[in-house]
Short mmCIF file of C-alpha atoms in Angstrom, two decimals:
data_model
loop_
_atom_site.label_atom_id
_atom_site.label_comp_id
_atom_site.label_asym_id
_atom_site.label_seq_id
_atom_site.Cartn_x
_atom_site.Cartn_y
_atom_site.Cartn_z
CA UNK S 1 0.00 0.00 0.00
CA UNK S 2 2.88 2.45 0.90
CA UNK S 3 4.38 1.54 -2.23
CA UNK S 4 1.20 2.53 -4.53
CA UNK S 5 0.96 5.90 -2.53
CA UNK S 6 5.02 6.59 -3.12
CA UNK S 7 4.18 5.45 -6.57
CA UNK S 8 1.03 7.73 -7.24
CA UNK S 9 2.86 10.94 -5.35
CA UNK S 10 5.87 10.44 -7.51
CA UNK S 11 3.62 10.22 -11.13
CA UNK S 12 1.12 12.83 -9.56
CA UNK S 13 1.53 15.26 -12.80
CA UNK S 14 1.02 12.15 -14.79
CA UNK S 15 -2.22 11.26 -12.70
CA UNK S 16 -4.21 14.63 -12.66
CA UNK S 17 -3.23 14.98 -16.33
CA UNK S 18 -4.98 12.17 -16.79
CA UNK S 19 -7.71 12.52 -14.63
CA UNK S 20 -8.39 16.23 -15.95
CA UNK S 21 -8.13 15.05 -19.56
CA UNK S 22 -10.96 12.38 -19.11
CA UNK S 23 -12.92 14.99 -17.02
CA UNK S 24 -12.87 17.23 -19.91
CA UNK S 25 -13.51 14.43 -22.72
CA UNK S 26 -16.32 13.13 -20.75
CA UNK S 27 -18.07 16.53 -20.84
CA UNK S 28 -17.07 17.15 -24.70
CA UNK S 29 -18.93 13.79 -25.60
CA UNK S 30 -21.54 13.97 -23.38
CA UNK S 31 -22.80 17.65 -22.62
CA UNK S 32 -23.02 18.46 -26.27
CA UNK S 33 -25.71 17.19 -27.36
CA UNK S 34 -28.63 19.67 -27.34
CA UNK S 35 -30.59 17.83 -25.19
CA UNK S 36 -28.17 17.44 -22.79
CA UNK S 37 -26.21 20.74 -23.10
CA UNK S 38 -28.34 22.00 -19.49
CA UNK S 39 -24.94 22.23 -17.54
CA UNK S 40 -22.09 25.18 -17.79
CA UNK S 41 -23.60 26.98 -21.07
CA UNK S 42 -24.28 30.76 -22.65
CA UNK S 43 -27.53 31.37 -21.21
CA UNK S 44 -26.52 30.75 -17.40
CA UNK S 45 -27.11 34.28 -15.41
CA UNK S 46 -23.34 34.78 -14.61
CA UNK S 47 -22.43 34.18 -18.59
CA UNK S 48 -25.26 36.08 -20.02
CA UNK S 49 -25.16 38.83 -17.47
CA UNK S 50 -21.36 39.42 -18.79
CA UNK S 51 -22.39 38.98 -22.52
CA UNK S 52 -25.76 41.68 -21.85
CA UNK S 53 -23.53 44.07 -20.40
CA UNK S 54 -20.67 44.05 -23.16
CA UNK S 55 -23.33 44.12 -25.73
CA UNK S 56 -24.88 46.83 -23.98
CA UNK S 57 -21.81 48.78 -25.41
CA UNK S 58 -21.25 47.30 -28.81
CA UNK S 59 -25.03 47.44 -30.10
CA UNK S 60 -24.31 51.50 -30.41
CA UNK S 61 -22.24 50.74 -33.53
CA UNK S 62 -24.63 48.48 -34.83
CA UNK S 63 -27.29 51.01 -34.55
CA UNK S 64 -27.59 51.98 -38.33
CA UNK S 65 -28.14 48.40 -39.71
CA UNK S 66 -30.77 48.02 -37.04
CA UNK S 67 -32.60 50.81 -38.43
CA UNK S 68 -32.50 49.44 -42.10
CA UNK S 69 -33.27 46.05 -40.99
CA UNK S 70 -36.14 47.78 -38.65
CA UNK S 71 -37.28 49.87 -41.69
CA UNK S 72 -37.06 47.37 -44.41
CA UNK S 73 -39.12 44.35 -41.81
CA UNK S 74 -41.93 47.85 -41.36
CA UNK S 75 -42.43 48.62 -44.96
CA UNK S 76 -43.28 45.22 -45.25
CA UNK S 77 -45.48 44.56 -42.88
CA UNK S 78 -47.33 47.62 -43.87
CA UNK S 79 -47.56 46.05 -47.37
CA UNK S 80 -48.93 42.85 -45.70
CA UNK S 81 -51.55 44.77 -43.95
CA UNK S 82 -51.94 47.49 -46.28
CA UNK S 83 -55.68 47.10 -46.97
CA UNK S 84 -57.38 50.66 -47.44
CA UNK S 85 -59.73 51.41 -44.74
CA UNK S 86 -62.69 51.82 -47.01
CA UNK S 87 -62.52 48.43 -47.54
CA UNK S 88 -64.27 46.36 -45.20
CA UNK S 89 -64.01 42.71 -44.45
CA UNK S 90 -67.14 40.62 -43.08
CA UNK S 91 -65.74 37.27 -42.11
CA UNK S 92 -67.80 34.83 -43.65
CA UNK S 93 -66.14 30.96 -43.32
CA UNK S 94 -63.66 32.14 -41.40
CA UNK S 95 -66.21 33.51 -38.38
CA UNK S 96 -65.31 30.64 -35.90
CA UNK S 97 -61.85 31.73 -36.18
CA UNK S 98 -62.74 34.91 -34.80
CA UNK S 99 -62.57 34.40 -31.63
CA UNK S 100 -59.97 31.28 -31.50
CA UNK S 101 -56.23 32.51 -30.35
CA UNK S 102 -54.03 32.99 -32.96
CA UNK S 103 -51.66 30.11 -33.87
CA UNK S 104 -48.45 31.69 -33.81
CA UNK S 105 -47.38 34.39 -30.74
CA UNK S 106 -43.62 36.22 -31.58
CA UNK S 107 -41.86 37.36 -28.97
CA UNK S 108 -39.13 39.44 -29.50
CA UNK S 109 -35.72 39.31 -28.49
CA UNK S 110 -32.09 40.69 -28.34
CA UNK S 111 -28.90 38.78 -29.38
CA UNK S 112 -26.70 39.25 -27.13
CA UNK S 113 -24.11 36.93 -28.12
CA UNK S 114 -23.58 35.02 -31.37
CA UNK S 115 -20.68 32.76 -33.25
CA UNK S 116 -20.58 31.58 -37.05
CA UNK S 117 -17.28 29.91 -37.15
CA UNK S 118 -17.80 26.56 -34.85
CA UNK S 119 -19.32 23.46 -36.48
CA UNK S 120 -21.88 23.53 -33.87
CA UNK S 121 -22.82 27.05 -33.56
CA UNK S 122 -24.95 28.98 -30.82
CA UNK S 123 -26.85 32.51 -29.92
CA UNK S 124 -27.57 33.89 -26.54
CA UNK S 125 -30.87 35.95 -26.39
CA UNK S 126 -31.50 38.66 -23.63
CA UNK S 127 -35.14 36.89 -22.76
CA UNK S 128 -35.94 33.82 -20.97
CA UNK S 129 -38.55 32.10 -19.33
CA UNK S 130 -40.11 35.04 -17.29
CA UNK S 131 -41.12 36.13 -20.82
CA UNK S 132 -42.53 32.80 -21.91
CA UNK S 133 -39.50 31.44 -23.79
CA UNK S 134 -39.43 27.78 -24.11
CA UNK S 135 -37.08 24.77 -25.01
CA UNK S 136 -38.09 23.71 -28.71
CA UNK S 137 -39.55 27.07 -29.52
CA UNK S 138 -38.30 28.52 -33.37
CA UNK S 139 -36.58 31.70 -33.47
CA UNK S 140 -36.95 33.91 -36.81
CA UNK S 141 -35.81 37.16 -38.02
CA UNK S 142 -36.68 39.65 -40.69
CA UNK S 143 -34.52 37.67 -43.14
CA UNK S 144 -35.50 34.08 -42.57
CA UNK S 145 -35.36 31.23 -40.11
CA UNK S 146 -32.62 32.14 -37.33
CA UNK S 147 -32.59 28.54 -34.78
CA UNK S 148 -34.20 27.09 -31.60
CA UNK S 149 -34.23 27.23 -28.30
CA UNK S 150 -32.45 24.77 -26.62
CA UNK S 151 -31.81 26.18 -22.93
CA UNK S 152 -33.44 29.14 -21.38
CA UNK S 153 -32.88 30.06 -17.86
CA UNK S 154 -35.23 33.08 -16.23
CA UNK S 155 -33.65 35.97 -18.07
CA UNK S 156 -31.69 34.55 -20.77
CA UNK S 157 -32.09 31.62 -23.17
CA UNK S 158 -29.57 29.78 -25.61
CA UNK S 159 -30.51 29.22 -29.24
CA UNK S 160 -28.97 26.65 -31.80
CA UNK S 161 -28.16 28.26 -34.94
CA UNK S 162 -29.07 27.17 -38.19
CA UNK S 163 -25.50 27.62 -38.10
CA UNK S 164 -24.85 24.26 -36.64
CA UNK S 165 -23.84 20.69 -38.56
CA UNK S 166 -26.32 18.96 -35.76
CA UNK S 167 -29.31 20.45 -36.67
CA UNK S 168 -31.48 20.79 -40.02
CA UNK S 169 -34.72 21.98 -40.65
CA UNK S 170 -37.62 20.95 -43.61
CA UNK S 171 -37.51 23.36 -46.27
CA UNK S 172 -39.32 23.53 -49.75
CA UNK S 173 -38.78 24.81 -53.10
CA UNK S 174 -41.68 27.61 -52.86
CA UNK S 175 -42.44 27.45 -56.79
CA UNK S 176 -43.79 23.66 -57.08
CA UNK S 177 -43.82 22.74 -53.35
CA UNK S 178 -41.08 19.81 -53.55
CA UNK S 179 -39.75 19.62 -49.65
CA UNK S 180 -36.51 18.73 -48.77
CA UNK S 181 -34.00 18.81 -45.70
CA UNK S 182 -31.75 22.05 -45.39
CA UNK S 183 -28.82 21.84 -43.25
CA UNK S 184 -25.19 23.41 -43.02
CA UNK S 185 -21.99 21.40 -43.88
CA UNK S 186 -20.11 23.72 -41.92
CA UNK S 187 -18.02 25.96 -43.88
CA UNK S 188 -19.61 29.33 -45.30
CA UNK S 189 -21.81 31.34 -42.73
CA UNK S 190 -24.48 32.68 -46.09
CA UNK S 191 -24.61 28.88 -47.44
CA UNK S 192 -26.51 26.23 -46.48
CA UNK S 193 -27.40 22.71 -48.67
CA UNK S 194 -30.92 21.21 -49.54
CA UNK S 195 -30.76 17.56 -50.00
CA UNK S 196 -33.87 15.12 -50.84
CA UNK S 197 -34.49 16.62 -53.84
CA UNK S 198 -34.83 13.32 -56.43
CA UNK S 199 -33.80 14.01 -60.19
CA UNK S 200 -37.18 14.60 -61.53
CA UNK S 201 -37.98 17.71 -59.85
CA UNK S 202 -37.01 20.74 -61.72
CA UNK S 203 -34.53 22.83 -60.18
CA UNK S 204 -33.44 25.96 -61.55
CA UNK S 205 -30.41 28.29 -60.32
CA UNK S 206 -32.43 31.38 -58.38
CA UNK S 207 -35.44 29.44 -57.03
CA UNK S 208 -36.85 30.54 -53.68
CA UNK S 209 -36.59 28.25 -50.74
CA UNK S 210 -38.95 28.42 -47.72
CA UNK S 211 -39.86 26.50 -44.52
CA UNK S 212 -42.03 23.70 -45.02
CA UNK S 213 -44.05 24.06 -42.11
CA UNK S 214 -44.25 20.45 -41.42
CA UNK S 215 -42.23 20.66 -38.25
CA UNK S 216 -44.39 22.62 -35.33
CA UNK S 217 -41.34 24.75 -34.30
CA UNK S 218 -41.95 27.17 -37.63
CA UNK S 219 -44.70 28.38 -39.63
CA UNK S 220 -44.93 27.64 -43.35
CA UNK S 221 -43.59 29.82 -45.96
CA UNK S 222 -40.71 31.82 -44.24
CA UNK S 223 -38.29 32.71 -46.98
CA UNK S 224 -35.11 31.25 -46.52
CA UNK S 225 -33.06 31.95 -49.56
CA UNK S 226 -32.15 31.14 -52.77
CA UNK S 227 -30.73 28.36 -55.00
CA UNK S 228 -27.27 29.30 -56.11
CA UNK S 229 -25.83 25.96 -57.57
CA UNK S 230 -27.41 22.36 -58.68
CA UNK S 231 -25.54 19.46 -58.82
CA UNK S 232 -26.00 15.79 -59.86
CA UNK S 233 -23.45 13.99 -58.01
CA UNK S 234 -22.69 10.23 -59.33
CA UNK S 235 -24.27 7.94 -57.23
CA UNK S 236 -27.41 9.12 -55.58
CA UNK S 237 -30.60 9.80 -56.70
CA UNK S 238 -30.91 13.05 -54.97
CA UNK S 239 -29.85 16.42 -56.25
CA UNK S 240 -27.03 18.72 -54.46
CA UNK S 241 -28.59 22.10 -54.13
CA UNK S 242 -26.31 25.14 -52.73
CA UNK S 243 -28.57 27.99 -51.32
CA UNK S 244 -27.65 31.28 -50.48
CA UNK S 245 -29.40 32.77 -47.30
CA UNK S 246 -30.99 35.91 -47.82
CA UNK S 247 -30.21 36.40 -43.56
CA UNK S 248 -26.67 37.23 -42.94
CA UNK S 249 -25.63 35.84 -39.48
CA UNK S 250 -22.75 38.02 -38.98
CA UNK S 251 -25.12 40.99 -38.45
CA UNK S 252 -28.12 39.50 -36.01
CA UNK S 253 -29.23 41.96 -33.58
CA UNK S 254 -32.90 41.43 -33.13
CA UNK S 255 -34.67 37.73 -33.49
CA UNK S 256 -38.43 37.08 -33.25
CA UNK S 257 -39.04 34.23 -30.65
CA UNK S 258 -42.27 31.66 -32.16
CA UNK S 259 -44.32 30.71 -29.55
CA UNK S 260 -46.89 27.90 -31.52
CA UNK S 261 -50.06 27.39 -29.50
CA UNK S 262 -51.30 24.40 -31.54
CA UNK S 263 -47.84 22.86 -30.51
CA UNK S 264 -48.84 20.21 -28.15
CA UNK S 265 -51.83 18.81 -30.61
CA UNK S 266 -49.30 18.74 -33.59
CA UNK S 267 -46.50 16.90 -31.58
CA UNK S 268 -48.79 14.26 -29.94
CA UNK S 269 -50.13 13.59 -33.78
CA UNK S 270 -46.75 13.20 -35.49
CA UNK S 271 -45.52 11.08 -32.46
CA UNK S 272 -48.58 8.78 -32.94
CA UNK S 273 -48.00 8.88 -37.01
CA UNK S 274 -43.92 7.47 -35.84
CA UNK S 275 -45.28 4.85 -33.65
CA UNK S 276 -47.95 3.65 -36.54
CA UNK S 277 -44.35 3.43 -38.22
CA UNK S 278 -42.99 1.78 -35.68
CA UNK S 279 -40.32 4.16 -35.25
CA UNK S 280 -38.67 6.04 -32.43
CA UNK Q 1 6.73 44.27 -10.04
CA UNK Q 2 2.75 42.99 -9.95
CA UNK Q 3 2.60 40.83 -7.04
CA UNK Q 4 1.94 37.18 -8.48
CA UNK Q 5 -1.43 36.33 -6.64
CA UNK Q 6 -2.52 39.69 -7.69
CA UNK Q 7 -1.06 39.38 -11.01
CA UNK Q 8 -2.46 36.38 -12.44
CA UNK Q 9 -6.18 36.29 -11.68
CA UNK Q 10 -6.08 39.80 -13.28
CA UNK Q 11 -4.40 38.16 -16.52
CA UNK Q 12 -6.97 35.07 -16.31
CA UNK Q 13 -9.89 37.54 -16.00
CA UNK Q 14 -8.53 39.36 -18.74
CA UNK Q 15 -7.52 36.93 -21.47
CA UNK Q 16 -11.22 35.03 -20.70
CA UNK Q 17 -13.02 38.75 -21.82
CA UNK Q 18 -10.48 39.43 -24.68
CA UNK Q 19 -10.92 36.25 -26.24
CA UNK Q 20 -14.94 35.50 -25.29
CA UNK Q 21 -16.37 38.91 -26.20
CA UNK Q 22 -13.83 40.35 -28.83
CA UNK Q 23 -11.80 37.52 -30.19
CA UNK Q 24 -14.57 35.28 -30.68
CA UNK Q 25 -16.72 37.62 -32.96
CA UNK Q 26 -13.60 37.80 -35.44
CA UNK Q 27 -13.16 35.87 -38.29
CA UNK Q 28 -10.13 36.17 -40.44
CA UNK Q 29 -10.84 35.27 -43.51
CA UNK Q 30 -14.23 34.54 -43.19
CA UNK Q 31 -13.90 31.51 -40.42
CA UNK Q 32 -10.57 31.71 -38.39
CA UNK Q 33 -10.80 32.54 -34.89
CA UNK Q 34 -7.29 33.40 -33.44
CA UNK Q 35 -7.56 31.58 -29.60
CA UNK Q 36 -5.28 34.04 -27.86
CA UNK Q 37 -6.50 32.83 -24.48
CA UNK Q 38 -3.93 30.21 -24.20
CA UNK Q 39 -1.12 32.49 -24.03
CA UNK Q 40 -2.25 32.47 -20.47
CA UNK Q 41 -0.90 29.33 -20.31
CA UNK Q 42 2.59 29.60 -21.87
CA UNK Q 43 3.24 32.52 -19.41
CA UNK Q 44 2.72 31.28 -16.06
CA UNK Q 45 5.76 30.73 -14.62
CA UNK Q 46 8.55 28.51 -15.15
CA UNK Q 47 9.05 27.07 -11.44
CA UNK Q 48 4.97 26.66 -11.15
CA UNK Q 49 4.38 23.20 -10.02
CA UNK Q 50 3.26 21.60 -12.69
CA UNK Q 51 0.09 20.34 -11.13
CA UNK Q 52 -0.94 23.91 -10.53
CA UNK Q 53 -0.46 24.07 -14.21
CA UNK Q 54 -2.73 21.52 -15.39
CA UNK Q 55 -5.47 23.23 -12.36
CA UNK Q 56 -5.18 25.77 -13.98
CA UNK Q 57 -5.36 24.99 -17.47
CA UNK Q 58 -8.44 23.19 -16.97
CA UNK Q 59 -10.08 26.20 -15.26
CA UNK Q 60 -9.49 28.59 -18.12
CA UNK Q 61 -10.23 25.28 -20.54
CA UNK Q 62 -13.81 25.27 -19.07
CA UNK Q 63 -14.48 28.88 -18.30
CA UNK Q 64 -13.94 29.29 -22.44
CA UNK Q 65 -16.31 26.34 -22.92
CA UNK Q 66 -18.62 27.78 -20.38
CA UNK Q 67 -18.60 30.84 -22.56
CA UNK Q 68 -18.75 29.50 -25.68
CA UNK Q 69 -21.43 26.33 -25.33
CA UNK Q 70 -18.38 24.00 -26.18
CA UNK Q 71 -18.15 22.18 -22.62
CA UNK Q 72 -15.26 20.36 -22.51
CA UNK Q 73 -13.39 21.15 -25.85
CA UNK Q 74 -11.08 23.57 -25.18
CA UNK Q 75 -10.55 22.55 -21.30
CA UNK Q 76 -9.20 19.02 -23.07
CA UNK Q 77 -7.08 21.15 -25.06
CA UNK Q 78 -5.82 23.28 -22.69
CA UNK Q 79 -4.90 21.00 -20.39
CA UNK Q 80 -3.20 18.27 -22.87
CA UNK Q 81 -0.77 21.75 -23.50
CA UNK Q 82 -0.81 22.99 -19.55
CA UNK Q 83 0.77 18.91 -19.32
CA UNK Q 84 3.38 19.38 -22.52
CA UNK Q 85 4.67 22.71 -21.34
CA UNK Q 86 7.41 21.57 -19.27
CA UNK Q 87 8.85 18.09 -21.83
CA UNK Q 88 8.84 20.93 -24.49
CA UNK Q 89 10.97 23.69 -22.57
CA UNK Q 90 13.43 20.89 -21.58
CA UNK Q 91 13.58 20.07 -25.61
CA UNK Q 92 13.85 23.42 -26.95
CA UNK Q 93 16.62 24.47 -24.41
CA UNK Q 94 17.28 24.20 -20.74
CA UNK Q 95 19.91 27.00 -20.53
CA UNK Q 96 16.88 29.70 -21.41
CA UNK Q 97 14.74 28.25 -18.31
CA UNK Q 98 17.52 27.98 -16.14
CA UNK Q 99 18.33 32.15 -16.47
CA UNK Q 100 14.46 33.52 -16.39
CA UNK Q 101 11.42 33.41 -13.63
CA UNK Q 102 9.08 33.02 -16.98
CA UNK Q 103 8.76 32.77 -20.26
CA UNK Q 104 8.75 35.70 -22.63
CA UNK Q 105 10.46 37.58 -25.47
CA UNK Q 106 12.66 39.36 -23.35
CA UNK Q 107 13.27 36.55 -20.71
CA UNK Q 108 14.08 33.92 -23.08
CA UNK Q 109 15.14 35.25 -26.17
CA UNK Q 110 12.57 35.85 -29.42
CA UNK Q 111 13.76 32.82 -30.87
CA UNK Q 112 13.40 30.56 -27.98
CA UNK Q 113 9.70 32.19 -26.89
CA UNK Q 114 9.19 31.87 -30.73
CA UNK Q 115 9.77 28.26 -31.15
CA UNK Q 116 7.79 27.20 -27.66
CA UNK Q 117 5.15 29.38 -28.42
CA UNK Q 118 4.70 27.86 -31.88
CA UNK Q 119 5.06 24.11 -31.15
CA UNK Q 120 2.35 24.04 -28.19
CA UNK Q 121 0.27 26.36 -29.65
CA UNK Q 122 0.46 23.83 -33.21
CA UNK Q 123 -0.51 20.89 -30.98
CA UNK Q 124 -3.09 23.00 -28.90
CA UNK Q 125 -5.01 24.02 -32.28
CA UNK Q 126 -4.79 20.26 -33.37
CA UNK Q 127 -6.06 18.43 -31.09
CA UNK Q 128 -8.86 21.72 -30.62
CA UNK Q 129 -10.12 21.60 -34.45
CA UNK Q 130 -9.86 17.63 -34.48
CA UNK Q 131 -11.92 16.95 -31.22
CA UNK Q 132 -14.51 19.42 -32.93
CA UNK Q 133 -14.87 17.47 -35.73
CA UNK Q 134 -15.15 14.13 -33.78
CA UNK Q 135 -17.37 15.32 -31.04
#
C-alpha cells in the first residue's frame, strides 16, 4: 500500500493529467448534445449577465443596420396589412376563427451573443422564461429562419443556430412545393445545402426556398433563400442544391421568438404517425 | 513588479473577456478565430508546479467552454498543453529556463519564446479543431 501511494505521489503530474483530460472528454462527448447541453452553457445568469452588459456597449455601432433592418421588416409589414380602410371585411367561413387565439405568438428578443465559425454554432438571447421562452420554440428574423431554443434560464435563453452541422430543418422549393431537408456542412456562414431533392424535380439556379411548415417549431412559408448551384453527383438519386441565405448571421441583432399554440396537438399527432411506423 | 497572486487572476480575467467577447466575434478570412486565451498558459511561470499548471489549465479550458457552449473542448485542449509545457521547454533548451522566472520575449530570447510558443500552440489548435470534428 505504501508503495502505490510513493508510486502515485511520484507520477502525480502524470495522474491529474490524466484525470483532468478524461474529465474534460467526458463533458465534450456527453454535454453536447442539445438535449443534454443544461450544464455550464451561454444562457446561465453569470455568462449572459457578462455577454448583456458588453453588448450593452457594442449594439451603439450596430445602430444603423438596425434601423435598415427595422425599416425594411416595417415597410413590409405595412404592405402585408396594407388594406385601405374603405374596404371592409365581413368574415364569412372564417367567423369561428374569430374568436380562436391565434396560432403563432412572436416574442421578440435581443442577441446578445452570437458565433458563425464553430461546427456547432450557438446565440444567446436577452429573454428567458419570465417572458414565456421555451425549449423547442423557433426563433426567426426579418430575413428568414434564425434557430431554436435549446436552454433558457429566467432571463436569458440559448438558441442553436441554423449555423450548426447537428441540426437541419424541412424546407421547400416555394415554386412547385417539392420539400426537402436544409442543413449546413459547416463551412460558409451565407450557405446552407438542400438535400432530398430526387432528379425529376425541376430545379433551376435562383429558385426561392422556404420552410415547409411540417415541423411545429416554424410556420410555413418563411423565406429562406435562394438556389445558387445544382448538382447531380454520381451515385445518388438526390440532387445537391447550394442555397444562399438571404439572412446574414454576422449581423443579427434582433430575433423574433415563435411561440406555436397548436404545438402540443401537432407533436402528440406526429408522435402517434412514428409509432404507426414503428419508429422512435 | 505585480505581485503574483494579484497578477495572475487579473491576466486570467482578462484573457477570458479578450478572447470571449472580442476575439470570438472575429473571423479572419471569413472563419478563423485566433484563440489568444492560451497564451495564459505559456506565461505562467517557469518554477509553477506543474500540477498547478494543469489546475489551472483546466479552469481557463472550461471557463472558455462555459462561454462558448463547447463544454469540454477547449478545457481538453488546454490541459493536454498545460501537461506538454514543461517536456517541451526541456527540448527546446534548458539554458533559457535555467536564467528567467518566466517565459517571454525578453526573458528567453525571441527565438526561444518563438519556437515554444509555436510548437504548443500547433498541438493546442490540433487536437482543438480535431476533437470538434469528432465530437
Amino acid at each position: 500500500m505504501r508503495d502505490l501511494y510513493r508510486f502515485i505521489l511520484r507520477n502525480h503530474v502524470i495522474f491529474l493529467f490524466v484525470l483532468l483530460e478524461i474529465i474534460s472528454l467526458v463533458f465534450v462527448f456527453n454535454y453536447n448534445n442539445y438535449q443534454k447541453s443544461r450544464f455550464l452553457n451561454s444562457s446561465s445568469q453569470f455568462t449572459g449577465n457578462v455577454y448583456n452588459r458588453y453588448n450593452r456597449v457594442t449594439e451603439y455601432f450596430r445602430l444603423s443596420t438596425v434601423n435598415r433592418q427595422l425599416a425594411e421588416e416595417n415597410a413590409r409589414l405595412r404592405k402585408l396589412v396594407g388594406i385601405p380602410k374603405t374596404v371592409r371585411f365581413i368574415p364569412d367561413t372564417l367567423r369561428g376563427y374569430q374568436n380562436s387565439e391565434f396560432q403563432y405568438i412572436y416574442i421578440s428578443a435581443k442577441v446578445v451573443s452570437n458565433s458563425v465559425n464553430r461546427l456547432q454554432n450557438y446565440i444567446t438571447l436577452n429573454k428567458g422564461s419570465k417572458d414565456g421562452i421555451k425549449p423547442e420554440m423557433g426563433v426567426i428574423c426579418a430575413d428568414g429562419v434564425v434557430g431554436m431554443v435549446t436552454n433558457v434560464t429566467p432571463s436569458y435563453s440559448s438558441v442553436m443556430s441554423l449555423l450548426n452541422v447537428r441540426w437541419n430543418i424541412s424546407a421547400k422549393i416555394a415554386r412547385n412545393n417539392y420539400f426537402g431537408t436544409l442543413s449546413w456542412d459547416g463551412k460558409d456562414s451565407r450557405k446552407v445545402y438542400l438535400s432530398d431533392i430526387p432528379f425529376h424535380v425541376n430545379v433551376f439556379p435562383g429558385d426561392t426556398i422556404i420552410t415547409s411548415g411540417f415541423s411545429a417549431t416554424f410556420p410555413e412559408g418563411i423565406p429562406l433563400g435562394t438556389i445558387e448551384t445544382v448538382d447531380k453527383e454520381g451515385g445518388s438519386s438526390f440532387y445537391t442544391i447550394a442555397v444562399k441565405l438571404f439572412l446574414d448571421f454576422n449581423a443579427l441583432s434582433w430575433v423574433e421568438v415563435i411561440e406555436n399554440n397548436r404545438n402540443k396537438e401537432l407533436e402528440l399527432i406526429l408522435k402517434r404517425n412514428s409509432n404507426d411506423e414503428g419508429l422512435d | 513588479m505585480m505581485k503574483a497572486w494579484i497578477k495572475y487572476p487579473l491576466m486570467f480575467a482578462a484573457f477570458v473577456l479578450l478572447q470571449v467577447l472580442i476575439l470570438n466575434q472575429i473571423h479572419l478570412g471569413g472563419f478563423l478565430n485566433p484563440y489568444i486565451y492560451v497564451l495564459f498558459i505559456l506565461l505562467l511561470p517557469i518554477s509553477m508546479p506543474r500540477y498547478q499548471v494543469l489546475l489551472l489549465s483546466f479552469l481557463l479550458g472550461i471557463t472558455i467552454d462555459w462561454f462558448s457552449n463547447t463544454l469540454g473542448l477547449h478545457a481538453a485542449s488546454a490541459v493536454l498543453i498545460g501537461f506538454l509545457r514543461s517536456p517541451v521547454m526541456a527540448l527546446i533548451s534548458v539554458r533559457e529556463i535555467e536564467q528567467s522566472d518566466y517565459p517571454g520575449l525578453k526573458q528567453t530570447g525571441i527565438k526561444w519564446f518563438l519556437t515554444y510558443v509555436a510548437v504548443l500552440v500547433f498541438i493546442h489548435h490540433f487536437f482543438l479543431f480535431y476533437l470538434e470534428q469528432v465530437m
